[in-house]
Short mmCIF file of C-alpha atoms in Angstrom, two decimals:
data_model
loop_
_atom_site.label_atom_id
_atom_site.label_comp_id
_atom_site.label_asym_id
_atom_site.label_seq_id
_atom_site.Cartn_x
_atom_site.Cartn_y
_atom_site.Cartn_z
CA MET I 155 -32.05 4.52 -1.16
CA PHE I 156 -30.29 7.70 -1.27
CA PHE I 157 -32.26 9.35 1.68
CA LEU I 158 -31.40 6.24 3.75
CA TYR I 159 -27.73 6.49 3.09
CA ASN I 160 -27.81 10.05 4.08
CA ILE I 161 -29.50 9.40 7.14
CA LEU I 162 -26.96 6.49 8.01
CA VAL I 163 -23.86 8.75 7.39
CA TYR I 164 -25.25 11.11 9.84
CA ILE I 165 -25.91 8.50 12.30
CA VAL I 166 -22.52 7.18 12.20
CA GLY I 167 -21.05 10.58 12.36
CA PHE I 168 -22.74 10.82 15.49
CA PHE I 169 -21.42 7.75 17.36
CA LEU I 170 -18.06 8.41 15.83
CA ASN I 171 -18.06 11.23 18.01
CA ILE I 172 -18.79 9.50 20.97
CA ALA I 173 -16.61 6.23 20.40
CA ALA I 174 -13.72 8.74 19.58
CA LEU I 175 -13.75 9.59 23.37
CA PHE I 176 -12.44 6.07 24.12
CA ASN I 177 -10.42 5.09 20.90
CA LYS I 178 -7.09 6.90 19.96
CA LYS I 179 -7.36 6.09 16.26
CA LEU I 180 -11.17 7.24 16.27
CA GLY I 181 -10.08 10.20 18.27
CA LEU I 182 -7.59 11.04 15.43
CA PHE I 183 -10.14 10.30 12.76
CA VAL I 184 -12.62 12.77 14.55
CA SER I 185 -10.33 15.36 15.73
CA GLY I 186 -8.37 15.45 12.43
CA ARG I 187 -11.41 16.58 10.58
CA LYS I 188 -12.37 19.57 12.98
CA GLY I 189 -11.45 23.00 11.33
CA LEU I 190 -11.15 21.18 8.03
CA PHE I 191 -12.90 23.69 5.77
CA ASP I 192 -11.13 26.74 7.45
CA PHE I 193 -7.68 24.72 6.66
CA LEU I 194 -8.91 24.27 3.03
CA LYS I 195 -9.94 28.14 2.91
CA GLY I 196 -6.25 28.96 4.17
CA THR I 197 -4.67 26.86 1.78
CA ILE I 198 -6.39 26.85 -1.57
CA SER I 199 -7.22 30.11 -3.12
CA LYS I 200 -10.08 30.92 -5.75
CA ASN I 201 -7.15 31.29 -8.51
CA ASP I 202 -5.49 28.19 -7.62
CA ARG I 203 -6.20 25.02 -10.35
CA VAL I 204 -6.27 21.89 -8.00
CA ILE I 205 -5.78 18.20 -9.12
CA TRP I 206 -7.37 16.20 -6.41
CA PHE I 207 -6.16 12.42 -5.54
CA HIS I 208 -8.23 10.65 -2.89
CA THR I 209 -6.69 7.49 -1.15
CA ALA I 210 -7.97 5.46 1.62
CA SER I 211 -4.94 4.94 3.82
CA LEU I 212 -1.48 4.43 3.50
CA GLY I 213 -1.37 1.46 1.20
CA GLU I 214 -3.52 3.32 -1.44
CA PHE I 215 -1.24 6.41 -1.22
CA GLU I 216 1.86 4.22 -1.74
CA GLN I 217 -0.13 2.58 -4.80
CA GLY I 218 -1.31 5.98 -6.47
CA LEU I 219 2.29 7.60 -5.48
CA PRO I 220 3.68 6.97 -9.26
CA VAL I 221 0.77 8.78 -10.66
CA ILE I 222 0.62 11.65 -7.92
CA GLU I 223 4.45 12.32 -8.40
CA ALA I 224 4.13 12.11 -12.21
CA THR I 225 1.28 14.53 -12.19
CA LYS I 226 2.82 16.87 -10.09
CA LYS I 227 5.79 16.86 -12.35
CA ALA I 228 3.65 17.48 -15.64
CA TYR I 229 1.32 20.25 -13.93
CA PRO I 230 3.55 22.47 -11.87
CA SER I 231 1.32 25.26 -11.98
CA HIS I 232 -1.38 23.28 -10.45
CA LYS I 233 -1.88 22.49 -6.61
CA ILE I 234 -1.91 18.84 -5.67
CA LEU I 235 -4.38 17.83 -3.21
CA VAL I 236 -4.31 14.44 -1.62
CA THR I 237 -6.97 13.56 1.06
CA PHE I 238 -7.00 10.46 3.20
CA PHE I 239 -9.89 8.56 4.93
CA SER I 240 -7.97 6.89 7.50
CA PRO I 241 -5.62 8.21 10.29
CA SER I 242 -3.09 5.59 9.57
CA GLY I 243 -2.62 7.15 6.21
CA TYR I 244 -2.78 10.96 7.09
CA GLU I 245 -0.66 10.82 10.29
CA VAL I 246 2.12 9.35 8.33
CA LYS I 247 1.92 10.99 5.14
CA LYS I 248 0.57 14.74 6.38
CA ASN I 249 3.80 16.15 5.89
CA THR I 250 4.76 14.56 2.51
CA ASP I 251 6.19 16.86 0.04
CA VAL I 252 4.57 15.21 -3.45
CA ALA I 253 1.34 17.20 -2.63
CA ASP I 254 0.72 20.67 -1.90
CA VAL I 255 -2.24 20.14 0.56
CA VAL I 256 -2.96 17.10 2.68
CA CYS I 257 -6.13 16.70 4.47
CA TYR I 258 -8.65 14.33 5.65
CA LEU I 259 -11.75 13.62 3.41
CA PRO I 260 -14.85 14.90 5.13
CA LEU I 261 -17.62 12.63 6.01
CA ASP I 262 -20.01 11.90 3.04
CA THR I 263 -22.70 14.40 3.67
CA LYS I 264 -24.31 16.32 1.35
CA TYR I 265 -23.36 19.79 3.34
CA ASN I 266 -19.69 18.58 3.79
CA VAL I 267 -19.35 17.71 -0.15
CA ASN I 268 -20.82 21.17 -1.04
CA GLN I 269 -18.61 22.71 1.16
CA PHE I 270 -15.70 20.89 0.09
CA LEU I 271 -16.15 21.19 -3.85
CA ASP I 272 -16.92 24.85 -3.25
CA ILE I 273 -13.40 25.51 -1.78
CA VAL I 274 -11.32 23.10 -3.59
CA LYS I 275 -12.85 23.17 -7.03
CA PRO I 276 -10.95 20.27 -8.55
CA GLU I 277 -10.07 20.55 -12.33
CA LEU I 278 -9.88 16.69 -11.93
CA ALA I 279 -10.73 14.21 -9.08
CA ILE I 280 -8.66 10.76 -9.25
CA PHE I 281 -9.58 7.81 -6.90
CA VAL I 282 -7.25 5.10 -5.83
CA LYS I 283 -8.42 1.69 -6.04
CA TYR I 284 -11.39 1.91 -4.34
CA GLU I 285 -13.62 4.14 -1.98
CA PHE I 286 -17.10 4.97 -3.51
CA TRP I 287 -18.61 7.72 -1.80
CA PRO I 288 -22.24 8.33 -3.34
CA ASN I 289 -22.69 12.01 -2.34
CA PHE I 290 -19.25 12.92 -3.44
CA LEU I 291 -19.59 10.96 -6.69
CA SER I 292 -22.85 12.54 -7.35
CA ALA I 293 -21.53 15.96 -6.77
CA LEU I 294 -18.59 15.59 -8.96
CA LYS I 295 -20.92 14.47 -11.77
CA LYS I 296 -23.20 17.23 -11.43
CA GLU I 297 -20.40 19.80 -11.34
CA SER I 298 -18.90 18.49 -14.50
CA ILE I 299 -15.55 17.51 -12.81
CA PRO I 300 -13.99 14.62 -14.58
CA THR I 301 -13.43 11.72 -12.22
CA LEU I 302 -10.92 8.61 -12.38
CA LEU I 303 -10.61 5.38 -10.92
CA ILE I 304 -6.92 4.35 -10.94
CA SER I 305 -5.44 0.75 -9.95
CA GLY I 306 -8.98 -0.31 -9.45
CA ILE I 307 -9.86 -4.02 -8.64
CA PHE I 308 -13.11 -5.63 -8.44
CA ARG I 309 -14.60 -8.74 -7.05
CA GLY I 310 -17.68 -10.74 -7.79
CA GLU I 311 -18.87 -10.94 -4.25
CA GLN I 312 -18.78 -7.01 -4.18
CA ALA I 313 -22.49 -5.37 -3.92
CA PHE I 314 -22.23 -3.95 -7.32
CA PHE I 315 -22.40 -7.20 -8.92
CA HIS I 316 -25.88 -8.36 -6.97
CA TRP I 317 -29.44 -7.51 -7.28
CA TYR I 318 -29.17 -5.30 -4.09
CA GLY I 319 -26.29 -3.19 -5.39
CA SER I 320 -28.17 -1.09 -7.78
CA PHE I 321 -27.69 2.27 -5.35
CA MET I 322 -23.70 1.63 -5.64
CA ARG I 323 -23.96 0.93 -9.18
CA LYS I 324 -25.08 4.27 -10.00
CA SER I 325 -22.10 5.66 -8.21
CA LEU I 326 -19.82 3.88 -10.37
CA LYS I 327 -21.53 5.06 -13.38
CA THR I 328 -20.55 8.60 -12.36
CA PHE I 329 -16.83 8.02 -13.24
CA ASN I 330 -15.33 9.30 -16.51
CA HIS I 331 -12.81 6.29 -16.54
CA PHE I 332 -11.62 3.25 -14.95
CA PHE I 333 -7.91 2.09 -14.90
CA VAL I 334 -8.34 -1.72 -13.38
CA GLN I 335 -5.82 -3.81 -12.53
CA ASP I 336 -6.97 -6.98 -14.38
CA GLU I 337 -9.36 -8.62 -16.93
CA ASN I 338 -11.63 -9.83 -14.38
CA SER I 339 -12.44 -6.35 -13.31
CA LYS I 340 -12.93 -5.29 -16.81
CA GLU I 341 -15.47 -8.41 -17.15
CA LEU I 342 -17.31 -7.52 -14.23
CA LEU I 343 -17.77 -3.94 -14.86
CA SER I 344 -18.78 -4.79 -18.25
CA GLY I 345 -21.47 -7.29 -16.80
CA ILE I 346 -23.26 -4.25 -15.26
CA GLY I 347 -22.91 -2.12 -18.57
CA ILE I 348 -19.73 -0.26 -17.79
CA THR I 349 -17.28 -0.14 -20.52
CA ASN I 350 -15.20 3.02 -20.08
CA VAL I 351 -12.71 0.82 -18.81
CA THR I 352 -8.90 0.44 -19.39
CA VAL I 353 -6.88 -2.72 -18.16
CA SER I 354 -3.70 -0.65 -17.26
CA GLY I 355 -2.44 -3.08 -14.30
CA ASP I 356 -1.44 -2.11 -10.81
CA THR I 357 0.43 1.22 -10.39
CA ARG I 358 2.40 -0.44 -7.51
CA PHE I 359 4.80 -1.99 -10.12
CA ASP I 360 5.82 1.33 -11.39
CA ARG I 361 6.38 2.37 -7.68
CA VAL I 362 8.74 -0.41 -7.24
CA ALA I 363 10.59 -0.55 -10.35
CA GLU I 364 11.55 2.91 -9.56
CA ILE I 365 13.38 1.65 -6.36
CA LEU I 366 16.22 0.26 -8.50
CA GLU I 367 16.87 3.76 -9.67
CA ARG I 368 17.86 4.81 -6.14
CA ASP I 369 20.43 4.96 -4.17
CA ASN I 370 20.02 1.91 -1.89
CA ASN I 371 23.31 1.58 -0.44
CA LEU I 372 23.61 1.15 3.41
CA ALA I 373 27.30 0.61 4.76
CA PHE I 374 25.86 -0.85 8.10
CA ILE I 375 24.30 -3.60 6.18
CA GLU I 376 27.45 -4.11 3.92
CA GLU I 377 29.53 -4.39 7.24
CA PHE I 378 27.12 -6.93 8.75
CA LYS I 379 26.74 -9.03 5.47
CA GLN I 380 30.01 -9.17 4.37
CA ASP I 381 30.19 -11.82 1.58
CA LYS I 382 27.75 -14.26 2.92
CA LEU I 383 24.43 -15.23 1.85
CA CYS I 384 21.75 -13.09 3.22
CA VAL I 385 17.93 -13.89 3.94
CA ILE I 386 16.06 -10.92 5.18
CA ALA I 387 12.59 -11.12 6.48
CA GLY I 388 10.53 -8.17 6.28
CA SER I 389 7.28 -6.73 8.22
CA THR I 390 7.18 -10.02 10.33
CA TRP I 391 4.76 -10.66 12.78
CA PRO I 392 4.88 -13.34 16.05
CA GLU I 393 3.67 -16.15 13.66
CA ASP I 394 6.23 -15.52 11.25
CA ASN I 395 9.01 -14.91 13.82
CA ASN I 396 8.19 -18.42 15.05
CA LEU I 397 9.13 -19.99 11.38
CA LEU I 398 12.24 -17.90 11.20
CA VAL I 399 13.66 -18.46 14.95
CA ASP I 400 13.06 -22.19 14.51
CA TYR I 401 15.12 -22.31 11.31
CA ILE I 402 17.78 -19.77 12.62
CA ASN I 403 18.50 -21.80 15.77
CA ASN I 404 18.84 -25.13 13.91
CA GLU I 405 20.87 -23.80 11.03
CA SER I 406 24.21 -24.61 11.46
CA SER I 407 26.54 -23.78 8.31
CA GLY I 408 27.41 -20.54 9.61
CA GLU I 409 27.41 -19.31 5.76
CA VAL I 410 23.96 -17.59 5.94
CA LYS I 411 23.33 -13.99 7.46
CA TYR I 412 19.94 -13.27 8.77
CA ILE I 413 18.25 -9.84 8.81
CA ILE I 414 14.54 -9.17 10.34
CA ALA I 415 12.70 -6.27 10.44
CA PRO I 416 9.56 -7.00 12.52
CA HIS I 417 6.30 -4.94 11.59
CA ASN I 418 5.99 -3.98 15.33
CA VAL I 419 9.04 -2.40 16.59
CA LYS I 420 8.04 -1.99 20.26
CA GLY I 421 10.54 -2.95 22.86
CA GLY I 422 8.47 -5.98 24.50
CA GLU I 423 7.97 -7.57 21.09
CA ILE I 424 11.63 -7.13 20.14
CA ARG I 425 13.13 -8.06 23.07
CA LYS I 426 11.52 -11.61 23.03
CA LEU I 427 12.64 -11.93 19.41
CA LEU I 428 16.17 -11.21 20.58
CA ALA I 429 15.81 -13.72 23.68
CA ASP I 430 14.18 -16.47 21.38
CA LEU I 431 17.56 -16.46 18.98
CA ASN I 432 20.20 -18.69 20.03
CA LYS I 433 22.78 -16.91 17.66
CA LYS I 434 24.59 -14.20 18.01
CA SER I 435 22.40 -11.29 17.25
CA ILE I 436 22.36 -7.25 17.16
CA LEU I 437 19.59 -4.51 17.29
CA TYR I 438 19.74 -1.69 15.13
CA SER I 439 19.52 0.50 17.98
CA GLU I 440 22.14 -0.88 19.73
CA MET I 441 24.80 -1.44 16.92
CA GLU I 442 26.98 1.69 17.57
CA GLY I 443 30.60 0.95 18.39
CA LYS I 444 30.02 -3.02 17.45
CA HIS I 445 31.85 -5.02 14.86
CA LEU I 446 28.69 -5.92 12.74
CA SER I 447 30.49 -8.69 10.70
CA GLU I 448 30.68 -10.70 14.07
CA TYR I 449 26.96 -11.09 14.19
CA GLU I 450 24.68 -13.69 12.46
CA VAL I 451 21.32 -12.00 12.85
CA PHE I 452 20.54 -8.24 12.70
CA ILE I 453 17.08 -7.20 13.93
CA LEU I 454 15.78 -3.91 12.58
CA ASP I 455 14.13 -2.24 15.38
CA THR I 456 13.48 0.87 13.42
CA VAL I 457 11.18 1.97 10.37
CA GLY I 458 11.83 3.35 6.82
CA LEU I 459 14.83 1.14 5.98
CA LEU I 460 13.40 -2.04 4.86
CA THR I 461 13.13 -1.34 1.13
CA ARG I 462 16.49 -0.38 0.93
CA THR I 463 17.62 -3.36 3.06
CA TYR I 464 15.93 -5.77 0.55
CA SER I 465 18.51 -4.54 -2.10
CA TYR I 466 21.07 -7.05 0.03
CA ALA I 467 18.94 -9.96 0.21
CA ASP I 468 19.52 -13.15 -1.69
CA ILE I 469 16.35 -14.48 -0.53
CA ALA I 470 13.57 -12.70 1.16
CA TYR I 471 10.82 -13.60 3.58
CA VAL I 472 7.67 -11.32 3.77
CA GLY I 473 5.39 -11.44 6.69
CA GLY I 474 1.83 -11.07 7.33
CA GLY I 475 0.44 -14.55 5.69
CA MET I 476 1.24 -16.87 8.59
CA GLY I 477 -1.72 -15.07 10.54
CA SER I 478 -4.72 -13.04 9.89
CA THR I 479 -2.97 -9.59 9.89
CA GLY I 480 -2.84 -9.64 5.78
CA LEU I 481 0.08 -10.36 3.77
CA HIS I 482 2.73 -7.37 3.26
CA ASN I 483 4.13 -5.97 0.13
CA THR I 484 5.58 -8.97 -1.90
CA LEU I 485 6.67 -6.72 -4.68
CA GLU I 486 9.44 -4.70 -2.88
CA PRO I 487 11.77 -7.68 -2.47
CA ALA I 488 10.73 -9.35 -5.80
CA VAL I 489 11.98 -6.09 -7.91
CA PHE I 490 15.43 -6.98 -6.76
CA GLY I 491 15.12 -10.13 -8.69
CA ILE I 492 15.45 -12.72 -5.64
CA PRO I 493 13.13 -15.41 -4.65
CA VAL I 494 10.35 -14.64 -2.02
CA ILE I 495 8.80 -16.83 0.69
CA ILE I 496 5.40 -16.20 2.15
CA GLY I 497 3.00 -17.60 4.56
CA LYS I 498 -0.29 -19.67 3.63
CA GLU I 499 -2.93 -16.93 3.81
CA TYR I 500 -2.23 -14.72 0.52
CA LYS I 501 -5.28 -15.19 -1.16
CA GLY I 502 -7.10 -11.73 -2.46
CA PHE I 503 -3.37 -10.45 -3.16
CA LEU I 504 -3.45 -10.53 -6.61
CA GLU I 505 0.38 -9.95 -7.13
CA ALA I 506 1.12 -12.92 -4.66
CA GLU I 507 -1.29 -15.04 -6.36
CA ASN I 508 0.17 -14.86 -9.76
CA LEU I 509 3.73 -15.05 -8.33
CA VAL I 510 2.74 -18.19 -6.33
CA GLU I 511 1.38 -19.64 -9.87
CA LEU I 512 4.43 -18.75 -11.66
CA GLY I 513 6.98 -20.00 -9.03
CA GLY I 514 8.73 -16.71 -8.02
CA VAL I 515 7.11 -16.77 -4.61
CA LEU I 516 7.03 -19.68 -2.53
CA SER I 517 4.17 -20.24 -0.03
CA VAL I 518 4.62 -22.11 3.10
CA SER I 519 2.28 -23.53 5.75
CA ASN I 520 4.29 -24.55 8.87
CA LYS I 521 7.93 -24.61 10.09
CA LYS I 522 8.94 -27.68 8.02
CA GLU I 523 7.77 -26.40 4.93
CA PHE I 524 9.45 -23.14 5.44
CA SER I 525 12.66 -25.15 6.61
CA ASP I 526 12.64 -27.40 3.40
CA LYS I 527 12.15 -24.56 0.86
CA LEU I 528 14.42 -22.06 2.34
CA SER I 529 17.15 -24.69 2.66
CA TYR I 530 16.62 -25.92 -0.67
CA LEU I 531 17.32 -22.42 -2.12
CA VAL I 532 20.42 -21.91 0.00
CA ASP I 533 21.72 -25.27 -1.20
CA ASN I 534 21.04 -24.64 -4.89
CA LYS I 535 22.05 -21.18 -6.20
CA SER I 536 21.24 -21.87 -9.53
CA THR I 537 17.54 -22.60 -8.51
CA MET I 538 17.62 -19.44 -6.48
CA ASN I 539 18.73 -17.22 -9.21
CA ASP I 540 16.10 -18.79 -11.65
CA VAL I 541 13.21 -18.29 -9.15
CA GLY I 542 14.47 -14.63 -8.78
CA THR I 543 14.48 -14.06 -12.27
CA ILE I 544 10.99 -14.76 -12.51
CA ASN I 545 10.17 -11.83 -10.23
CA SER I 546 11.98 -9.43 -12.11
CA ASN I 547 10.48 -10.43 -15.43
CA PHE I 548 7.09 -10.14 -14.02
CA ILE I 549 7.50 -6.83 -12.65
CA ASN I 550 9.15 -5.63 -16.02
CA LYS I 551 6.13 -6.90 -17.78
CA ASN I 552 3.54 -5.39 -15.51
CA LYS I 553 4.78 -1.83 -14.97
CA GLY I 554 3.82 1.15 -17.12
CA ALA I 555 0.19 1.97 -15.65
CA LYS I 556 1.44 5.42 -14.95
CA ILE I 557 2.13 6.02 -18.48
CA GLN I 558 -1.20 5.15 -19.74
CA ILE I 559 -3.13 7.12 -16.91
CA GLY I 560 -0.76 10.09 -17.69
CA HIS I 561 -1.40 9.90 -21.42
CA PHE I 562 -5.29 10.17 -20.42
CA ILE I 563 -4.80 12.98 -17.89
CA ARG I 564 -3.16 15.07 -20.37
CA LYS I 565 -6.56 14.75 -22.42
CA LEU I 566 -8.49 16.42 -19.77
CA ILE I 567 -6.01 18.93 -18.34
CA LYS I 568 -4.89 21.60 -20.71
#
C-alpha cells in the first residue's frame, strides 16, 4: 500500500505542475515550493533548535495560534517553523511575526521528507487539527522526533475507522499524543487501539477569549452607532445578504443600526449590495468627510476589522450557512456575550452545533425565520441578554486547551 501511495504522490505532483499553468491558486501552490530547500538552508542553521508547527491552511493556523504564541514565548531560544499546505494560508500569513520561518510543506515524497527533516531537524513536530502525511509521519517516528496532534477532531466516516483504512491507521499510530476536541474523537481512536489521547477541547476557544483582552476600539464605529442597538453581519455571502437586505429594507423603527462585512469585498458585489438597500448606507472606503451618525447601514468593504467590529454588536449574524460555502467563525462574535444568528447549513461545525443546542446560536432557514427571530431579539432585551450569556459562558467553560498542551510540551522540550 505504501508503494502505491508513493507512486500516486508522484503522479499527482506531475499533474499539478501542468494544472498550475492554467489555475492561479495551483500556480501559487507549485511556484511557492520551488527553491524551498534552499530557502530553508538559508534560514535554519545546524545549530538552531526548531519547533515545527504544520497547519493545512489559514483556519488551522488561526486554530493553532494560541499554542504557537505560547510556545514562542516559552522557548525564546528556539526557532518556530510554521508550514502550510495551502496557498490560502501561506499567502496571508507568510510574513507573520509569530514564527521565525514560514514556508510551504513539500509534497509527501520520501525524497522531500528526507531533505526537509535533514535541514530542519525539529525537536518537536505539532500538527494542527488534521493533515496526516504517511511519509512525513513515518520518518518522524523513525527519527524519534516527538509528534503531536492538537485540536484534532475525528468522524466515524473517516477511512481510519473502516476496513480499508489500515494503511492510514498506521500513520495515526506514529503520533506520541493526540489532543482532541471532543469525547467522540477519543472514543473513535480508542476503538482502533489508540489510547494516548487527551480531550483538551478546541484551541480556538483560547484564541477568541484573548480577543476580550485587546483594544477593540474603533472610533468610526462609535460615531456610526451612537446609542442605537447594532446588528452586525460578518463574512456574508449573497445568500446571506438576501436575508439581511429584505429585513433592513422592511424594518421601520429607525432604532437599529446595521453593519455588514461581506466575505468578498470586490467592487461588483459590494455595489450590488449597496444598490439593493433602500436605507441610507455608507461604505468604509467612502466614509471620509461624512457624518457617519446620519447613516443606518455601514458596509465594511475592507478586511481585518471584523473581529474588533463585533465588540460593538448587540446581535450578530454570521454568514456562510445559507449556502454551500461553509459557515464562518461563530465564536468571534459569541465571545462578546451576544446572540448569534446563522443559516441552516451548520452541521459539521462542532461549536455551532453545540451552541444551537444550548440556545446561544439561532439557526434560520429562510427570510421569515430570520425576520421573526431577529425581531424578537430586538424587541426583547432581557431575552437578548440571556441568549448572549449562554455564548460567553460556553466559551469560558471550554477555554484552556493551550494550557494542557503547554504542560505536555514542557515534558518534551528541555
